Short mmCIF file of C-alpha atoms and ligand atoms in Angstrom, two decimals:
data_model
loop_
_atom_site.label_atom_id
_atom_site.label_comp_id
_atom_site.label_asym_id
_atom_site.label_seq_id
_atom_site.Cartn_x
_atom_site.Cartn_y
_atom_site.Cartn_z
CA MET Q 16 82.26 94.01 73.08
CA ASN Q 17 80.04 96.83 71.55
CA LEU Q 18 80.70 100.75 72.37
CA TYR Q 19 78.98 103.65 70.86
CA ASN Q 20 80.15 107.15 70.59
CA ILE Q 21 78.45 109.24 73.09
CA LYS Q 22 78.47 112.53 70.83
CA HIS Q 23 77.10 110.14 67.89
CA PRO Q 24 75.51 106.91 69.15
CA GLU Q 25 74.98 105.45 65.61
CA GLU Q 26 78.97 105.45 65.59
CA GLN Q 27 79.19 101.71 67.04
CA VAL Q 28 82.48 99.96 67.47
CA ASN Q 29 83.92 96.86 68.70
CA PHE Q 30 86.68 96.48 71.72
CA ALA Q 31 89.42 96.40 69.31
CA GLN Q 32 88.28 99.35 67.03
CA ALA Q 33 87.95 101.35 69.98
CA VAL Q 34 91.11 100.80 71.23
CA ARG Q 35 92.99 101.33 67.94
CA GLN Q 36 90.68 104.43 67.48
CA GLY Q 37 90.86 105.87 70.69
CA LEU Q 38 88.30 108.50 69.81
CA GLY Q 39 84.95 108.25 68.00
CA LYS Q 40 83.78 111.46 65.12
CA ASP Q 41 84.08 114.90 66.93
CA GLN Q 42 86.04 114.04 69.48
CA GLY Q 43 83.19 111.64 71.07
CA LEU Q 44 84.21 109.36 73.84
CA PHE Q 45 83.23 105.39 73.51
CA PHE Q 46 81.05 103.88 75.46
CA PRO Q 47 80.07 100.19 76.29
CA GLU Q 48 76.69 99.63 75.27
CA ASN Q 49 76.47 96.65 77.94
CA ILE Q 50 77.96 96.92 81.34
CA PRO Q 51 77.14 93.06 82.49
CA HIS Q 52 76.08 93.11 85.99
CA LEU Q 53 78.03 90.01 87.63
CA ASP Q 54 75.97 88.07 90.46
CA ASN Q 55 78.78 85.99 91.69
CA ILE Q 56 80.45 89.07 93.25
CA ASP Q 57 82.02 87.19 96.64
CA GLU Q 58 83.37 84.50 94.72
CA LEU Q 59 85.16 87.36 92.61
CA LEU Q 60 86.64 88.83 95.85
CA ALA Q 61 88.10 85.49 97.07
CA LEU Q 62 90.42 85.37 93.94
CA PRO Q 63 93.73 86.66 93.41
CA LEU Q 64 94.07 90.29 91.71
CA VAL Q 65 95.47 88.39 88.39
CA GLU Q 66 92.84 85.78 88.23
CA ARG Q 67 89.99 87.84 89.17
CA SER Q 68 90.85 90.48 86.68
CA GLN Q 69 91.04 88.10 84.05
CA LYS Q 70 87.39 87.10 84.94
CA ILE Q 71 86.52 90.54 85.13
CA LEU Q 72 87.87 92.04 81.90
CA GLY Q 73 86.71 88.80 80.34
CA ALA Q 74 83.17 89.63 81.12
CA LEU Q 75 83.59 93.22 80.03
CA ILE Q 76 85.12 92.56 76.95
CA GLY Q 77 83.66 89.42 75.81
CA GLU Q 78 84.10 86.82 73.29
CA GLU Q 79 86.24 89.21 70.71
CA ILE Q 80 89.31 87.81 72.53
CA SER Q 81 90.08 84.61 73.47
CA THR Q 82 90.22 83.76 76.88
CA GLU Q 83 94.22 82.75 76.67
CA GLN Q 84 94.88 86.12 75.10
CA LEU Q 85 93.26 88.02 77.67
CA ASN Q 86 94.78 85.80 80.43
CA THR Q 87 97.94 86.75 78.99
CA MET Q 88 97.44 90.34 78.64
CA VAL Q 89 96.48 90.57 82.03
CA LYS Q 90 98.91 88.76 83.40
CA ASN Q 91 101.35 90.75 81.53
CA ALA Q 92 100.20 94.22 82.69
CA PHE Q 93 99.48 93.38 86.12
CA THR Q 94 102.67 92.60 87.68
CA PHE Q 95 102.09 94.58 90.89
CA PRO Q 96 100.33 94.59 93.81
CA ALA Q 97 97.40 97.12 95.25
CA PRO Q 98 97.47 96.91 98.83
CA VAL Q 99 95.15 98.61 101.09
CA ALA Q 100 96.68 100.36 104.13
CA LYS Q 101 94.70 101.26 107.51
CA VAL Q 102 94.99 104.86 108.01
CA GLU Q 103 92.38 104.97 111.20
CA ASP Q 104 89.32 103.39 111.89
CA ASN Q 105 87.35 103.02 109.33
CA VAL Q 106 89.51 104.83 106.73
CA TYR Q 107 91.78 103.30 104.27
CA ALA Q 108 94.17 103.94 101.75
CA LEU Q 109 94.06 102.39 98.29
CA GLU Q 110 98.05 102.33 97.22
CA LEU Q 111 97.98 102.30 93.47
CA PHE Q 112 101.68 103.25 93.38
CA HIS Q 113 103.48 99.91 93.48
CA GLY Q 114 104.11 99.78 89.66
CA PRO Q 115 107.10 100.72 87.67
CA THR Q 116 106.50 103.81 87.54
CA LEU Q 117 104.85 104.54 90.75
CA ALA Q 118 101.66 105.57 90.05
CA PHE Q 119 98.07 104.19 89.03
CA LYS Q 120 98.62 105.01 85.83
CA ASP Q 121 100.59 101.89 85.27
CA PHE Q 122 97.60 99.60 85.49
CA GLY Q 123 95.82 101.54 82.43
CA GLY Q 124 98.95 102.21 80.61
CA ARG Q 125 100.50 98.61 80.70
CA PHE Q 126 97.01 97.10 79.93
CA MET Q 127 96.35 99.34 76.88
CA ALA Q 128 99.98 98.40 75.71
CA GLN Q 129 99.04 94.79 75.81
CA ALA Q 130 95.43 95.42 74.28
CA LEU Q 131 96.98 97.14 71.38
CA ALA Q 132 99.73 94.93 71.03
CA THR Q 133 96.82 91.98 70.33
CA VAL Q 134 94.36 93.97 68.42
CA ARG Q 135 97.04 95.88 66.06
CA GLY Q 136 96.65 95.52 62.34
CA ASP Q 137 99.74 95.45 60.29
CA GLY Q 138 99.95 99.13 59.80
CA LYS Q 139 102.22 101.47 61.84
CA ILE Q 140 101.50 102.77 64.88
CA THR Q 141 102.00 106.20 66.77
CA ILE Q 142 100.88 106.55 70.07
CA LEU Q 143 100.38 110.61 70.65
CA THR Q 144 99.36 111.57 74.46
CA ALA Q 145 99.25 114.47 76.56
CA THR Q 146 100.43 114.36 80.11
CA SER Q 147 99.91 116.37 83.26
CA GLY Q 148 102.77 114.19 84.51
CA ASP Q 149 102.31 110.73 85.50
CA THR Q 150 100.25 109.55 82.17
CA GLY Q 151 103.36 110.04 80.21
CA ALA Q 152 105.44 107.95 82.67
CA ALA Q 153 103.24 104.92 82.50
CA VAL Q 154 102.66 105.11 78.86
CA ALA Q 155 106.23 105.70 78.05
CA HIS Q 156 107.25 102.48 80.17
CA ALA Q 157 104.36 100.44 79.08
CA PHE Q 158 105.22 100.79 75.22
CA TYR Q 159 109.12 101.10 75.63
CA GLY Q 160 110.39 98.74 73.11
CA LEU Q 161 107.50 97.26 71.56
CA GLU Q 162 108.11 96.62 67.99
CA ASN Q 163 106.46 98.55 65.16
CA ILE Q 164 104.79 101.31 67.97
CA ASN Q 165 106.20 104.99 67.82
CA VAL Q 166 105.36 107.01 70.95
CA VAL Q 167 105.19 110.58 71.31
CA ILE Q 168 104.49 112.47 74.38
CA LEU Q 169 103.57 115.89 74.94
CA TYR Q 170 103.91 117.82 78.59
CA PRO Q 171 103.64 121.12 79.68
CA LYS Q 172 107.06 122.43 79.97
CA GLY Q 173 108.41 123.60 83.23
CA LYS Q 174 104.98 122.37 85.01
CA ILE Q 175 105.60 118.91 85.61
CA SER Q 176 107.95 117.78 88.80
CA PRO Q 177 111.88 117.48 87.59
CA LEU Q 178 111.41 113.74 88.73
CA GLN Q 179 108.39 113.04 86.85
CA GLU Q 180 110.06 114.37 83.64
CA LYS Q 181 113.16 112.38 84.43
CA LEU Q 182 111.12 109.44 84.61
CA PHE Q 183 109.58 109.48 81.10
CA CYS Q 184 111.95 111.58 78.88
CA THR Q 185 115.00 109.43 79.66
CA LEU Q 186 114.37 106.13 77.89
CA GLY Q 187 114.69 107.10 74.13
CA GLY Q 188 114.34 104.39 71.49
CA ASN Q 189 110.66 104.30 70.65
CA ILE Q 190 109.55 107.08 72.90
CA ARG Q 191 109.85 110.62 71.96
CA THR Q 192 109.04 113.32 74.37
CA VAL Q 193 108.08 117.16 73.61
CA ALA Q 194 108.09 119.89 75.90
CA ILE Q 195 105.25 122.03 74.93
CA ASN Q 196 105.31 126.10 76.00
CA GLY Q 197 102.00 126.03 77.40
CA ASP Q 198 99.79 124.11 80.08
CA PHE Q 199 98.42 120.85 80.13
CA ASP Q 200 95.04 121.63 78.47
CA ASP Q 201 96.91 123.29 75.43
CA CYS Q 202 98.84 120.03 75.15
CA GLN Q 203 95.56 118.02 75.35
CA ALA Q 204 93.94 120.43 72.54
CA LEU Q 205 97.13 119.93 70.21
CA VAL Q 206 96.22 115.97 70.90
CA LYS Q 207 92.90 116.57 69.63
CA GLN Q 208 93.44 118.50 66.91
CA ALA Q 209 95.92 115.53 65.65
CA PHE Q 210 92.94 113.19 65.91
CA ASP Q 211 90.65 115.36 64.08
CA ASP Q 212 93.28 115.83 61.24
CA ALA Q 213 92.48 112.77 58.88
CA GLU Q 214 95.39 112.85 56.80
CA LEU Q 215 97.63 112.95 59.50
CA ARG Q 216 95.93 110.05 61.48
CA GLN Q 217 96.04 107.99 58.43
CA ALA Q 218 99.58 108.97 57.39
CA ILE Q 219 100.97 107.82 61.01
CA GLY Q 220 98.45 105.40 62.52
CA LEU Q 221 97.48 107.92 65.20
CA ASN Q 222 96.45 106.22 68.45
CA SER Q 223 95.67 107.94 71.64
CA ALA Q 224 96.61 106.37 74.96
CA ASN Q 225 95.56 109.00 77.70
CA SER Q 226 92.42 108.27 79.67
CA ILE Q 227 90.30 108.49 76.44
CA ASN Q 228 91.13 104.94 75.67
CA ILE Q 229 88.64 102.59 77.13
CA SER Q 230 91.07 99.77 77.44
CA ARG Q 231 92.83 101.95 80.11
CA LEU Q 232 89.51 102.29 82.36
CA LEU Q 233 88.66 98.82 81.76
CA ALA Q 234 91.79 97.93 83.70
CA GLN Q 235 91.48 100.52 86.30
CA VAL Q 236 87.88 98.81 87.34
CA CYS Q 237 90.10 95.74 88.72
CA TYR Q 238 91.75 97.56 91.46
CA TYR Q 239 88.29 99.03 92.93
CA PHE Q 240 87.34 95.14 93.17
CA GLU Q 241 90.98 94.31 94.44
CA ALA Q 242 90.31 97.20 97.36
CA ALA Q 243 87.21 95.44 98.22
CA SER Q 244 88.55 92.29 98.54
CA GLN Q 245 90.88 93.25 101.22
CA LEU Q 246 88.32 94.73 103.08
CA SER Q 247 85.79 92.76 105.49
CA LYS Q 248 82.17 91.92 104.49
CA THR Q 249 80.94 94.33 107.10
CA GLU Q 250 83.32 96.91 105.82
CA ARG Q 251 82.43 96.60 102.11
CA GLU Q 252 78.54 97.43 103.19
CA ASN Q 253 78.54 100.86 103.47
CA LEU Q 254 81.62 101.60 101.30
CA VAL Q 255 82.61 105.00 100.34
CA VAL Q 256 85.26 105.78 97.80
CA SER Q 257 87.12 109.17 97.43
CA VAL Q 258 89.07 109.68 94.13
CA PRO Q 259 91.77 112.62 93.50
CA SER Q 260 90.21 113.39 89.96
CA GLY Q 261 91.89 115.08 87.28
CA ASN Q 262 90.36 113.83 83.89
CA PHE Q 263 87.95 112.10 85.66
CA GLY Q 264 88.93 108.54 84.05
CA ASN Q 265 89.78 107.04 87.56
CA LEU Q 266 86.27 108.01 88.77
CA THR Q 267 84.71 106.44 85.54
CA ALA Q 268 86.20 103.10 86.01
CA GLY Q 269 85.06 103.26 89.89
CA LEU Q 270 81.60 103.90 88.38
CA ILE Q 271 81.73 101.25 85.85
CA ALA Q 272 83.05 98.71 88.56
CA LYS Q 273 79.91 99.58 90.93
CA SER Q 274 77.68 99.04 87.62
CA LEU Q 275 79.18 95.72 87.75
CA GLY Q 276 77.84 94.97 90.93
CA LEU Q 277 80.68 95.84 93.01
CA PRO Q 278 78.97 97.23 96.32
CA ILE Q 279 80.16 100.74 96.87
CA LYS Q 280 77.66 103.08 98.40
CA ARG Q 281 79.01 106.00 96.58
CA PHE Q 282 81.96 108.04 95.28
CA ILE Q 283 83.50 111.34 96.38
CA ALA Q 284 85.12 113.13 93.40
CA SER Q 285 88.13 115.41 94.97
CA THR Q 286 89.76 118.08 93.16
CA ASN Q 287 92.30 120.60 93.56
CA ALA Q 288 91.60 124.31 92.89
CA ASN Q 289 90.90 123.37 89.51
CA ASP Q 290 87.46 122.90 90.14
CA THR Q 291 85.44 122.97 87.34
CA VAL Q 292 83.14 119.48 88.61
CA PRO Q 293 82.37 120.57 92.18
CA ARG Q 294 81.17 123.81 90.70
CA TYR Q 295 78.80 122.40 87.96
CA LEU Q 296 77.53 120.20 90.77
CA ARG Q 297 76.61 122.88 93.14
CA GLU Q 298 75.66 125.35 90.65
CA GLY Q 299 74.56 123.47 87.16
CA ASN Q 300 76.92 125.53 84.98
CA TRP Q 301 79.77 124.23 83.39
CA ASN Q 302 82.24 127.12 83.46
CA PRO Q 303 85.38 125.95 83.47
CA HIS Q 304 88.42 128.50 84.49
CA ALA Q 305 91.90 128.91 83.43
CA THR Q 306 93.90 126.28 84.69
CA VAL Q 307 95.96 126.71 87.96
CA ALA Q 308 98.94 125.35 88.85
CA THR Q 309 98.82 123.35 92.06
CA LEU Q 310 100.94 120.91 94.52
CA SER Q 311 98.91 118.02 92.75
CA ASN Q 312 99.69 118.84 89.26
CA ALA Q 313 98.66 115.28 87.89
CA MET Q 314 94.96 116.88 88.71
CA ASP Q 315 95.66 120.22 87.03
CA VAL Q 316 92.96 119.87 84.57
CA SER Q 317 89.91 122.37 84.10
CA ARG Q 318 88.39 120.77 81.24
CA PRO Q 319 88.13 117.14 82.24
CA ASN Q 320 87.64 114.89 79.19
CA ASN Q 321 86.46 111.98 80.81
CA TRP Q 322 83.16 113.86 82.14
CA PRO Q 323 80.65 113.14 79.30
CA ARG Q 324 81.17 109.31 80.24
CA VAL Q 325 80.59 109.84 83.90
CA GLU Q 326 77.47 111.71 83.32
CA GLU Q 327 76.47 109.11 81.01
CA ILE Q 328 77.13 105.92 83.45
CA PHE Q 329 74.46 107.96 86.07
CA LYS Q 330 71.97 108.54 83.17
CA ARG Q 331 72.15 104.85 81.90
CA ASN Q 332 71.55 103.51 85.68
CA GLY Q 333 68.99 105.65 86.48
CA TRP Q 334 71.58 107.17 89.33
CA ALA Q 335 71.34 110.76 90.49
CA LEU Q 336 74.28 113.10 90.03
CA THR Q 337 73.44 114.53 93.39
CA ASP Q 338 74.70 111.69 95.11
CA LEU Q 339 78.50 112.35 93.90
CA HIS Q 340 79.89 114.50 96.49
CA SER Q 341 82.58 116.61 94.89
CA GLU Q 342 84.82 119.48 96.77
CA ALA Q 343 87.74 121.20 96.11
CA VAL Q 344 91.05 121.30 98.19
CA THR Q 345 93.28 124.38 98.30
CA ASP Q 346 97.06 123.87 98.59
CA PRO Q 347 97.23 125.41 101.98
CA GLN Q 348 94.79 122.69 102.89
CA THR Q 349 96.68 120.14 101.10
CA GLU Q 350 99.57 120.78 103.07
CA ASP Q 351 97.74 120.58 106.57
CA THR Q 352 96.25 117.50 105.32
CA LEU Q 353 99.68 115.90 104.74
CA ARG Q 354 100.61 116.66 108.34
CA GLU Q 355 97.65 115.47 109.77
CA MET Q 356 98.23 112.59 108.18
CA GLN Q 357 102.08 112.10 108.84
CA ASP Q 358 100.63 112.51 112.75
CA LYS Q 359 98.65 109.45 112.31
CA GLY Q 360 101.56 107.61 110.75
CA TYR Q 361 100.84 107.44 107.05
CA VAL Q 362 103.11 109.86 104.52
CA CYS Q 363 101.35 110.28 101.85
CA GLU Q 364 101.93 112.86 98.82
CA PRO Q 365 99.46 115.97 97.49
CA HIS Q 366 96.99 113.65 95.37
CA GLY Q 367 96.27 110.96 98.05
CA ALA Q 368 95.73 113.73 100.67
CA ILE Q 369 93.02 115.65 98.95
CA ALA Q 370 91.23 112.32 98.44
CA TYR Q 371 91.56 111.62 102.13
CA ARG Q 372 90.90 115.40 103.28
CA VAL Q 373 87.08 115.18 101.28
CA LEU Q 374 86.59 111.62 102.60
CA LYS Q 375 86.98 112.55 106.25
CA GLN Q 376 85.11 115.73 105.84
CA ASP Q 377 82.12 113.72 104.22
CA LEU Q 378 82.41 110.67 105.64
CA GLN Q 379 78.93 109.47 107.71
CA PRO Q 380 78.88 107.37 111.07
CA GLY Q 381 78.42 103.99 110.17
CA GLU Q 382 80.27 104.43 106.61
CA THR Q 383 83.74 102.87 106.01
CA GLY Q 384 85.84 105.29 104.03
CA LEU Q 385 88.53 104.28 101.29
CA PHE Q 386 90.90 106.96 99.32
CA LEU Q 387 92.93 106.62 96.24
CA CYS Q 388 96.51 107.00 96.64
CA THR Q 389 97.82 107.59 93.02
CA ALA Q 390 101.22 108.01 93.43
CA HIS Q 391 104.26 107.23 95.58
CA PRO Q 392 105.27 110.12 98.13
CA ALA Q 393 108.82 109.95 96.62
CA LYS Q 394 107.09 110.74 93.19
CA PHE Q 395 106.60 114.47 94.80
CA LYS Q 396 109.54 114.41 96.67
CA GLU Q 397 110.46 118.21 96.90
CA SER Q 398 107.09 118.91 97.95
CA VAL Q 399 106.60 116.27 100.60
CA GLU Q 400 109.78 116.67 102.08
CA ARG Q 401 109.53 120.54 102.45
CA ILE Q 402 105.89 120.26 103.54
CA LEU Q 403 106.31 117.12 106.29
CA GLU Q 404 110.39 118.13 107.12
CA ILE Q 405 111.36 114.71 106.14
CA GLU Q 406 113.79 112.97 103.95
CA LEU Q 407 112.44 110.51 101.52
CA PRO Q 408 114.90 108.23 100.00
CA LEU Q 409 113.93 107.72 96.56
CA PRO Q 410 112.77 104.35 95.34
CA ALA Q 411 115.31 102.64 92.90
CA ALA Q 412 113.08 102.85 89.67
CA LEU Q 413 113.07 106.43 90.32
CA ASP Q 414 116.78 107.02 91.15
CA LYS Q 415 117.80 105.10 88.27
CA HIS Q 416 116.40 107.38 85.90
CA ASN Q 417 117.52 110.64 87.59
CA GLN Q 418 120.93 109.68 86.92
CA LEU Q 419 120.71 109.90 82.85
CA PRO Q 420 120.00 113.17 80.65
CA LEU Q 421 116.96 114.35 79.26
CA LEU Q 422 116.42 113.74 75.91
CA SER Q 423 113.11 115.80 75.18
CA ASP Q 424 112.68 118.18 72.05
CA GLU Q 425 110.67 121.58 72.87
CA MET Q 426 107.64 123.28 71.01
CA GLU Q 427 105.77 125.92 70.72
CA ASN Q 428 102.27 125.30 71.35
CA ASP Q 429 101.25 125.40 67.59
CA PHE Q 430 99.63 122.51 65.82
CA ALA Q 431 101.44 123.20 62.36
CA THR Q 432 104.58 122.69 64.02
CA LEU Q 433 103.51 119.72 65.78
CA LYS Q 434 102.07 118.03 62.27
CA ALA Q 435 105.50 118.75 60.89
CA TYR Q 436 107.23 117.23 63.73
CA LEU Q 437 104.81 113.98 63.70
CA LEU Q 438 105.17 113.31 59.85
CA ALA Q 439 109.13 113.90 59.71
C1 PLP S 15 96.46 111.15 86.64
C2 PLP S 15 96.35 111.27 88.05
C3 PLP S 15 95.25 111.79 88.52
C4 PLP S 15 93.78 112.20 88.12
O1 PLP S 15 93.25 111.18 87.35
P1 PLP S 15 92.22 110.84 86.23
O2 PLP S 15 91.99 109.60 86.05
O3 PLP S 15 92.58 111.87 85.13
O4 PLP S 15 91.07 111.76 87.07
C5 PLP S 15 95.34 112.19 90.25
N1 PLP S 15 96.43 111.42 90.73
C6 PLP S 15 97.88 111.42 89.78
C7 PLP S 15 98.92 111.16 90.81
C8 PLP S 15 97.51 111.27 88.85
O5 PLP S 15 98.75 110.75 88.02
#
């Protein structure tokens, strides 16, 4: 598999280099030079998740990794299902929260850990990542206990749910977590600065594990196929997919699935009040506002770092960006929507509810709608219980961590401090 840096197309790497490096020169994102067109889609859709995903990832990654190795990586990563649930006529939820940390980031995080363990050289590796909540948990759990891989996770202090924090800041071992005095964009900026520091990068074998890493996106491609496989052929014909978006990695993966030939008619990018993209698509100006805190905190991102990949894929396929519908949903609207969904017999959480709402507003007659449910409702227990006036039992995975003490360090939003911490 060949990839190029979107900012500097002359910088070309293979899959192993892209996985190890994360980002290219000038913080440029890697993008596949070729996305093959699969012409056996119906055959693929008839296969079980793991087997189908082995074939899809094999087609994307190519001969660089042996079939045997790849099959093992996929089998170890995809250990849980992604069921589609019917919410009402023509509207389906793709539940991506049945993994160990109850969020869709388990797919990308676990596959990335497998990929890195496969392509790593002999040197020491430090995974440095910023999280607005769920990436951290997925990455921590995916890498926990892997030999010679240290993990450092930055997150905005007091801006993620207490349960989210418990899930990944209680592991210890090769997992260190740091609460930064700032917001998610600050954490993301610190990570980018670290990657720009050649000396530091070299000294600790820096590697990113957020949605920037291409292996995560490739893994996520697979569940779009899984969703289609659970719908009838007629339903797949006019399929519209609504993606609750923060850093826009999930949407990028969906667009790659479409490039591969999966019949998805169009995508909807749903956001919370951090509406840089819907404003950009409406007005043509890229004008990020300060990040605001919302109920759907994993989407509190005003500078979505995967956006250049979205534009690249539209450009490469000759698709028009005007075909991408994008809309922001406020917190009060999110609350109303959660109650509406509850009336229909479906208990959701704020991220999925945003995707459902924009889908419902935009779905045309004759279309089938699918929205992505990116987290288990219990991960947002406080808000869901308050809004829906119900009690949500804590799933066993969360409850276990909830009993443990937090092991995080605290830090100012200051790169010099972070650097010293990483080198210590
Ligand atoms: C990360 C996250 C999102 C946003 O996904 P992106 O790929 O960053 O757009 C949405 N919902 C939940 C629950 C998340 O954790």
